[in-house]
């Protein structure tokens, strides 16, 4: 059994993927081929945003977003304490200060109350300028955009939606990637929409920001082309082969999201009351990039993981650390009482999950996990 079954997905989509890849190989337009623009147009439509600008990976998508809004040292960037390091790493690399906030204990997403408390603390201290909030759709579950957007408006903060785990998810009928001033995603192979290498994208409705992103991602190119460099930028393009793979996968993304709901419902029914199951707020659809549950405590989690290992059922702790305890962030002070994030790190474990997970395998996972409890 695979933790995320990319082989089964390839078998299902092989004719379309192979044809798309072969077309690129024959055209030899490996950089900037027509598939890239086609993908950007289709993704912008899919998500419901004016512009989609593809780039080299989800981390650089965030970096480009921070650069387009002119991040600088002295800026404070608020983000959940439980996410992948990329949510805030590029901001810190560009000189800003990370401020970690707690998560909601049920949805595992940025807790608006903790966010507000941290924003007010930074405002009062006056050391850093509160500037950005990164709201992550953690595990594919949409963040609480209504409450978070309100805080951002009241405190004049730029909201970035990190939808790396949430392509295909939706919040109150609107697709993830359409929230905040700007949104980013990743096409890392294991994400809900993944390519066969690295890839990412930025979404915006703002023409001026879109222009800056298109410039920054190609060495700060100017209106006269790529040797007319008007600012310092990056080399951050999505290559044509990856775009071809993504076009084939985008055709089935909606069906896959539906299949993910069926697997999640089956797991939910089996595990309700035994472990803490993921909570998706009413009106929202999670992409279930991962299906993670919480054991009552870390000893019980270890017991389950040992049993799974013995039965050769793969598992993954996703993630084992809160960000503020990572050595990389040791120089940054702040509130260290982020209890829900800490509890999540200590008790979570992810189960094998994909739209292609057979009912037989689902049943095996359920039986093995329940036997350990
Ligand atoms: C994967 C991920 C990223 C970074 O994407 P890469 O393509 O791996 O650079 C950023 N944020 C979150 C929440 C992610 O899960």
Coordinates of C-alpha atoms and ligand atoms in Angstrom, one line a residue:
X1 CA 0.0 0.0 0.0
X2 CA 1.3 3.5 -0.9
X3 CA 0.9 6.5 1.5
X4 CA -0.2 8.6 -1.5
X5 CA -0.7 6.4 -4.6
X6 CA 0.8 8.4 -7.4
X7 CA 1.4 5.1 -9.4
X8 CA -2.3 4.3 -9.5
X9 CA -3.0 7.9 -10.6
X10 CA -0.5 7.6 -13.4
X11 CA -2.0 4.3 -14.5
X12 CA -5.4 5.9 -14.7
X13 CA -4.2 9.0 -16.6
X14 CA -1.3 7.5 -18.6
X15 CA -2.7 8.0 -22.2
X16 CA -3.4 11.7 -21.6
X17 CA -0.2 12.4 -19.7
X18 CA 2.1 10.5 -22.1
X19 CA 0.5 12.3 -25.1
X20 CA 1.0 15.7 -23.5
X21 CA 4.6 15.0 -22.6
X22 CA 5.4 13.6 -26.0
X23 CA 4.0 16.7 -27.7
X24 CA 6.4 18.8 -25.6
X25 CA 9.3 16.6 -26.4
X26 CA 8.6 16.8 -30.1
X27 CA 8.2 20.6 -30.0
X28 CA 11.4 21.0 -27.9
X29 CA 9.8 24.2 -26.4
X30 CA 10.9 23.2 -22.9
X31 CA 10.7 26.7 -21.5
X32 CA 7.7 28.9 -22.1
X33 CA 5.9 26.5 -24.4
X34 CA 2.1 27.1 -25.1
X35 CA 1.1 24.6 -22.5
X36 CA 2.3 27.0 -19.8
X37 CA 0.0 29.8 -20.8
X38 CA -2.9 27.4 -21.4
X39 CA -2.4 26.0 -17.9
X40 CA -2.3 29.6 -16.4
X41 CA -5.6 30.5 -18.2
X42 CA -7.3 27.3 -17.1
X43 CA -6.1 27.6 -13.5
X44 CA -7.2 31.2 -13.2
X45 CA -10.7 30.2 -14.5
X46 CA -10.8 27.1 -12.2
X47 CA -9.9 29.1 -9.1
X48 CA -11.9 32.2 -10.0
X49 CA -9.1 34.8 -10.2
X50 CA -8.0 37.2 -12.9
X51 CA -4.4 36.1 -13.1
X52 CA -2.5 32.9 -12.5
X53 CA 1.3 33.2 -12.8
X54 CA 3.1 29.9 -12.7
X55 CA 6.6 29.6 -11.2
X56 CA 9.2 27.0 -10.2
X57 CA 7.7 25.8 -6.9
X58 CA 5.4 26.7 -4.0
X59 CA 8.1 28.3 -1.9
X60 CA 9.1 30.7 -4.7
X61 CA 5.4 31.4 -5.3
X62 CA 5.3 32.8 -1.7
X63 CA 8.7 34.5 -2.2
X64 CA 7.3 36.2 -5.4
X65 CA 4.2 37.3 -3.5
X66 CA 6.2 38.9 -0.7
X67 CA 8.5 40.6 -3.3
X68 CA 5.6 41.9 -5.3
X69 CA 4.2 43.7 -2.2
X70 CA 7.7 45.0 -1.4
X71 CA 8.4 43.2 1.9
X72 CA 11.3 44.7 3.8
X73 CA 13.2 44.2 7.0
X74 CA 11.2 45.6 9.9
X75 CA 8.0 43.9 8.6
X76 CA 6.3 41.3 10.8
X77 CA 4.7 38.3 9.1
X78 CA 2.0 36.4 11.0
X79 CA 1.6 32.7 10.3
X80 CA 0.3 29.6 12.0
X81 CA 2.8 27.7 14.2
X82 CA 1.7 24.5 12.5
X83 CA 2.5 24.5 8.8
X84 CA 5.4 23.7 6.4
X85 CA 8.4 26.0 6.9
X86 CA 7.8 27.5 3.4
X87 CA 4.8 29.5 4.5
X88 CA 7.1 32.0 6.2
X89 CA 10.7 31.0 5.2
X90 CA 10.9 33.3 2.1
X91 CA 9.7 36.2 4.2
X92 CA 12.4 35.6 6.8
X93 CA 15.0 35.2 4.0
X94 CA 14.0 38.6 2.7
X95 CA 14.6 40.1 6.2
X96 CA 11.2 40.1 7.8
X97 CA 10.3 38.8 11.3
X98 CA 8.0 35.8 11.7
X99 CA 5.3 35.9 14.4
X100 CA 3.8 32.6 15.1
X101 CA 0.1 32.2 16.0
X102 CA -1.8 29.3 17.4
X103 CA -4.1 27.0 15.5
X104 CA -7.8 26.2 16.0
X105 CA -7.8 22.8 17.9
X106 CA -10.6 21.4 15.7
X107 CA -9.7 22.6 12.2
X108 CA -5.9 22.8 12.8
X109 CA -6.0 26.1 10.9
X110 CA -4.8 29.6 11.9
X111 CA -6.8 30.7 15.0
X112 CA -8.2 34.2 14.4
X113 CA -8.3 34.9 18.2
X114 CA -4.6 34.1 18.5
X115 CA -3.8 36.1 15.3
X116 CA -5.6 39.2 16.7
X117 CA -3.7 38.8 20.0
X118 CA -0.4 38.6 18.3
X119 CA -1.1 41.5 15.9
X120 CA -2.1 43.7 18.9
X121 CA 1.0 42.6 20.8
X122 CA 3.3 43.6 17.9
X123 CA 1.5 46.9 17.4
X124 CA 1.9 47.7 21.1
X125 CA 5.6 46.8 21.2
X126 CA 6.2 49.0 18.2
X127 CA 9.4 47.1 17.3
X128 CA 8.2 45.6 13.9
X129 CA 5.6 46.9 11.4
X130 CA 2.7 44.4 11.2
X131 CA 2.5 43.8 7.5
X132 CA 1.5 40.3 6.2
X133 CA -0.7 37.4 7.4
X134 CA -0.2 34.0 5.8
X135 CA -3.3 31.9 6.1
X136 CA -2.6 28.3 5.2
X137 CA -5.3 25.9 4.1
X138 CA -3.8 23.3 6.2
X139 CA -4.0 19.7 5.0
X140 CA -6.3 21.0 2.3
X141 CA -8.9 22.4 4.7
X142 CA -9.8 26.0 4.0
X143 CA -8.8 28.6 6.6
X144 CA -11.3 30.8 8.4
X145 CA -11.2 33.5 5.7
X146 CA -14.2 35.6 7.0
X147 CA -12.6 36.2 10.4
X148 CA -9.1 36.5 9.2
X149 CA -10.0 38.9 6.4
X150 CA -11.8 41.1 8.9
X151 CA -8.7 41.3 11.1
X152 CA -6.5 42.1 8.1
X153 CA -8.8 44.9 7.0
X154 CA -9.0 46.4 10.5
X155 CA -5.2 46.3 11.0
X156 CA -4.2 47.1 7.4
X157 CA -2.4 43.8 6.8
X158 CA -1.8 42.1 3.5
X159 CA -3.4 38.7 3.4
X160 CA -1.7 35.8 1.6
X161 CA -3.5 32.6 1.1
X162 CA -1.1 29.7 1.1
X163 CA -3.2 27.2 -0.8
X164 CA -0.3 24.8 -1.4
X165 CA -2.3 21.9 0.0
X166 CA -5.7 23.0 -1.2
X167 CA -6.0 23.1 -5.0
X168 CA -9.6 22.0 -5.6
X169 CA -10.8 22.7 -2.1
X170 CA -13.4 25.4 -1.5
X171 CA -14.6 27.8 1.2
X172 CA -18.3 28.8 1.2
X173 CA -18.6 27.9 -2.5
X174 CA -15.5 29.7 -3.7
X175 CA -12.3 27.9 -4.6
X176 CA -9.2 28.0 -2.5
X177 CA -6.6 30.2 -4.3
X178 CA -9.2 33.0 -4.6
X179 CA -8.8 34.4 -1.0
X180 CA -6.7 37.1 0.4
X181 CA -4.9 39.9 -1.6
X182 CA -2.9 37.2 -3.2
X183 CA -2.7 33.4 -3.1
X184 CA -0.1 30.8 -3.8
X185 CA 0.0 27.1 -4.5
X186 CA 2.5 24.3 -5.0
X187 CA 2.5 21.5 -7.6
X188 CA 4.9 19.3 -5.6
X189 CA 4.0 15.7 -6.6
X190 CA 2.2 14.8 -3.5
X191 CA -0.1 17.9 -3.4
X192 CA -3.7 17.6 -4.5
X193 CA -2.7 18.9 -8.0
X194 CA 0.9 17.7 -8.4
X195 CA 3.3 17.6 -11.3
X196 CA 6.3 15.3 -11.9
X197 CA 8.9 17.5 -10.3
X198 CA 8.7 21.0 -8.8
X199 CA 6.1 23.6 -9.7
X200 CA 4.0 26.4 -8.2
X201 CA 1.7 29.3 -9.0
X202 CA 0.5 32.7 -7.7
X203 CA -3.1 34.0 -8.1
X204 CA -4.1 37.6 -8.0
X205 CA -6.8 39.9 -9.3
X206 CA -4.5 42.9 -9.4
X207 CA -3.1 43.8 -12.8
X208 CA -0.1 45.7 -11.4
X209 CA 0.9 42.9 -9.0
X210 CA 0.5 40.4 -11.9
X211 CA 2.9 42.5 -13.9
X212 CA 5.4 42.6 -11.1
X213 CA 5.2 38.9 -10.6
X214 CA 5.8 38.2 -14.3
X215 CA 8.8 40.5 -14.1
X216 CA 10.3 39.1 -10.9
X217 CA 10.0 35.5 -12.0
X218 CA 12.2 36.2 -15.1
X219 CA 15.2 38.1 -13.7
X220 CA 13.2 41.3 -13.3
X221 CA 12.6 41.7 -17.0
X222 CA 11.3 45.0 -18.3
X223 CA 8.9 45.9 -21.1
X224 CA 11.5 45.4 -23.8
X225 CA 12.1 41.7 -23.0
X226 CA 14.3 39.5 -20.9
X227 CA 17.5 41.4 -21.4
X228 CA 15.9 44.6 -20.3
X229 CA 16.3 44.0 -16.6
X230 CA 14.6 46.7 -14.6
X231 CA 14.7 45.1 -11.1
X232 CA 16.5 42.2 -9.3
X233 CA 14.5 39.1 -9.6
X234 CA 14.7 35.3 -9.8
X235 CA 14.7 32.5 -12.3
X236 CA 11.4 30.9 -11.3
X237 CA 9.6 29.4 -14.2
X238 CA 7.3 26.4 -14.5
X239 CA 8.7 24.3 -17.3
X240 CA 6.6 23.2 -20.2
X241 CA 6.8 19.4 -19.4
X242 CA 5.3 20.1 -16.0
X243 CA 2.6 22.2 -17.5
X244 CA 1.7 19.3 -19.8
X245 CA 1.4 16.9 -16.9
X246 CA -0.7 19.4 -14.9
X247 CA -3.1 20.0 -17.8
X248 CA -3.9 16.3 -18.0
X249 CA -4.3 16.1 -14.2
X250 CA -6.5 19.3 -14.1
X251 CA -9.0 17.5 -16.4
X252 CA -9.8 15.0 -13.6
X253 CA -9.2 17.2 -10.5
X254 CA -12.9 17.7 -9.7
X255 CA -13.6 14.0 -9.9
X256 CA -10.6 13.3 -7.7
X257 CA -11.8 15.8 -5.1
X258 CA -15.1 14.0 -5.0
X259 CA -13.3 10.7 -4.6
X260 CA -11.3 12.2 -1.7
X261 CA -14.6 13.1 0.0
X262 CA -15.7 9.5 -0.2
X263 CA -12.5 8.1 1.3
X264 CA -12.6 10.8 4.0
X265 CA -16.2 10.0 4.8
X266 CA -15.4 6.3 5.2
X267 CA -12.4 7.1 7.5
X268 CA -14.5 9.6 9.5
X269 CA -17.3 7.1 10.1
X270 CA -14.8 4.5 11.3
X271 CA -12.7 6.7 13.5
X272 CA -15.3 9.1 15.0
X273 CA -15.1 8.9 18.8
X274 CA -11.9 6.8 18.7
X275 CA -9.4 9.5 17.6
X276 CA -10.0 13.2 16.8
X277 CA -11.0 13.3 13.1
X278 CA -10.4 16.4 10.9
X279 CA -13.1 19.0 11.2
X280 CA -14.2 20.8 8.0
X281 CA -16.5 23.8 8.7
X282 CA -20.0 23.8 7.3
X283 CA -20.1 25.0 3.7
X284 CA -16.4 24.1 3.0
X285 CA -14.8 21.3 1.1
X286 CA -11.3 20.0 2.0
X287 CA -8.9 18.7 -0.6
X288 CA -7.6 16.3 2.0
X289 CA -4.0 16.7 0.9
X290 CA -3.4 14.5 3.9
X291 CA -5.9 12.8 6.2
X292 CA -4.5 13.3 9.7
X293 CA -6.1 12.4 13.0
X294 CA -5.1 13.1 16.6
X295 CA -4.5 10.4 19.2
X296 CA -5.3 11.3 22.8
X297 CA -1.7 11.6 23.7
X298 CA 1.8 10.9 22.2
X299 CA 2.1 7.5 23.8
X300 CA -1.1 6.3 22.2
X301 CA 0.1 7.7 18.9
X302 CA 3.3 5.7 19.2
X303 CA 1.3 2.6 19.9
X304 CA -0.8 3.1 16.7
X305 CA 2.3 3.9 14.6
X306 CA 4.0 0.7 15.8
X307 CA 1.0 -1.4 15.0
X308 CA 0.7 0.2 11.5
X309 CA 4.4 -0.5 10.9
X310 CA 4.1 -4.1 11.9
X311 CA 1.1 -4.5 9.5
X312 CA 3.0 -2.7 6.7
X313 CA 0.5 0.1 6.5
X314 CA 2.4 3.4 5.8
X315 CA 1.9 6.4 8.1
X316 CA 3.4 9.8 8.4
X317 CA 3.6 12.5 11.2
X318 CA 2.6 15.6 9.4
X319 CA 4.3 17.7 10.9
X320 CA 6.3 16.6 14.0
X321 CA 7.3 20.1 15.0
X322 CA 5.8 23.4 15.7
X323 CA 7.7 26.1 13.7
X324 CA 8.6 28.2 16.7
X325 CA 10.7 25.4 18.1
X326 CA 12.7 24.8 15.0
X327 CA 16.4 25.8 15.3
X328 CA 16.0 28.0 12.2
X329 CA 13.6 30.2 14.1
X330 CA 15.5 30.3 17.4
X331 CA 16.6 33.9 17.0
X332 CA 13.0 35.1 16.9
X333 CA 11.4 35.8 20.2
X334 CA 7.6 35.9 20.9
X335 CA 4.7 34.1 22.5
X336 CA 5.7 30.5 23.2
X337 CA 2.4 29.5 24.6
X338 CA 0.8 28.1 21.4
X339 CA -0.9 25.1 23.0
X340 CA -3.1 23.8 20.2
X341 CA -0.3 23.7 17.7
X342 CA 1.9 21.9 20.2
X343 CA -0.8 19.3 21.0
X344 CA -1.3 18.7 17.2
X345 CA 2.5 18.2 16.7
X346 CA 2.6 15.7 19.6
X347 CA -0.5 13.7 18.7
X348 CA -1.1 13.8 14.9
X349 CA -0.6 11.0 12.5
X350 CA -1.5 10.7 8.8
X351 CA -3.1 7.7 7.2
X352 CA -2.7 6.4 3.6
X353 CA -4.9 8.6 1.5
X354 CA -5.6 9.3 -2.2
X355 CA -8.5 9.3 -4.6
X356 CA -7.2 6.0 -5.8
X357 CA -7.1 4.2 -2.5
X358 CA -9.1 1.0 -2.9
X359 CA -12.0 0.1 -0.6
X360 CA -10.0 -3.0 0.4
X361 CA -7.0 -0.9 1.4
X362 CA -9.2 1.6 3.2
X363 CA -10.7 -1.3 5.2
X364 CA -7.2 -2.6 6.0
X365 CA -6.1 0.8 7.3
X366 CA -9.3 1.1 9.4
X367 CA -8.9 -2.4 10.9
X368 CA -5.2 -1.9 11.8
X369 CA -5.7 1.5 13.4
X370 CA -8.7 0.4 15.4
X371 CA -6.9 -2.7 16.6
X372 CA -4.2 -0.5 18.1
X373 CA -6.7 1.6 20.0
Ligands
LIG1 C1 4.3 22.2 0.0 C2 4.1 23.5 0.7 C3 4.7 24.7 0.3 C4 5.9 24.7 -0.6 O1 5.8 24.2 -1.8 P1 7.0 23.6 -2.6 O2 6.5 23.5 -4.0 O3 7.4 22.4 -2.0 O4 8.1 24.7 -2.6 C5 4.3 25.8 1.0 N1 3.4 25.8 1.9 C6 2.7 24.7 2.3 C7 1.6 24.8 3.3 C8 3.1 23.5 1.7 O5 2.4 22.4 2.1

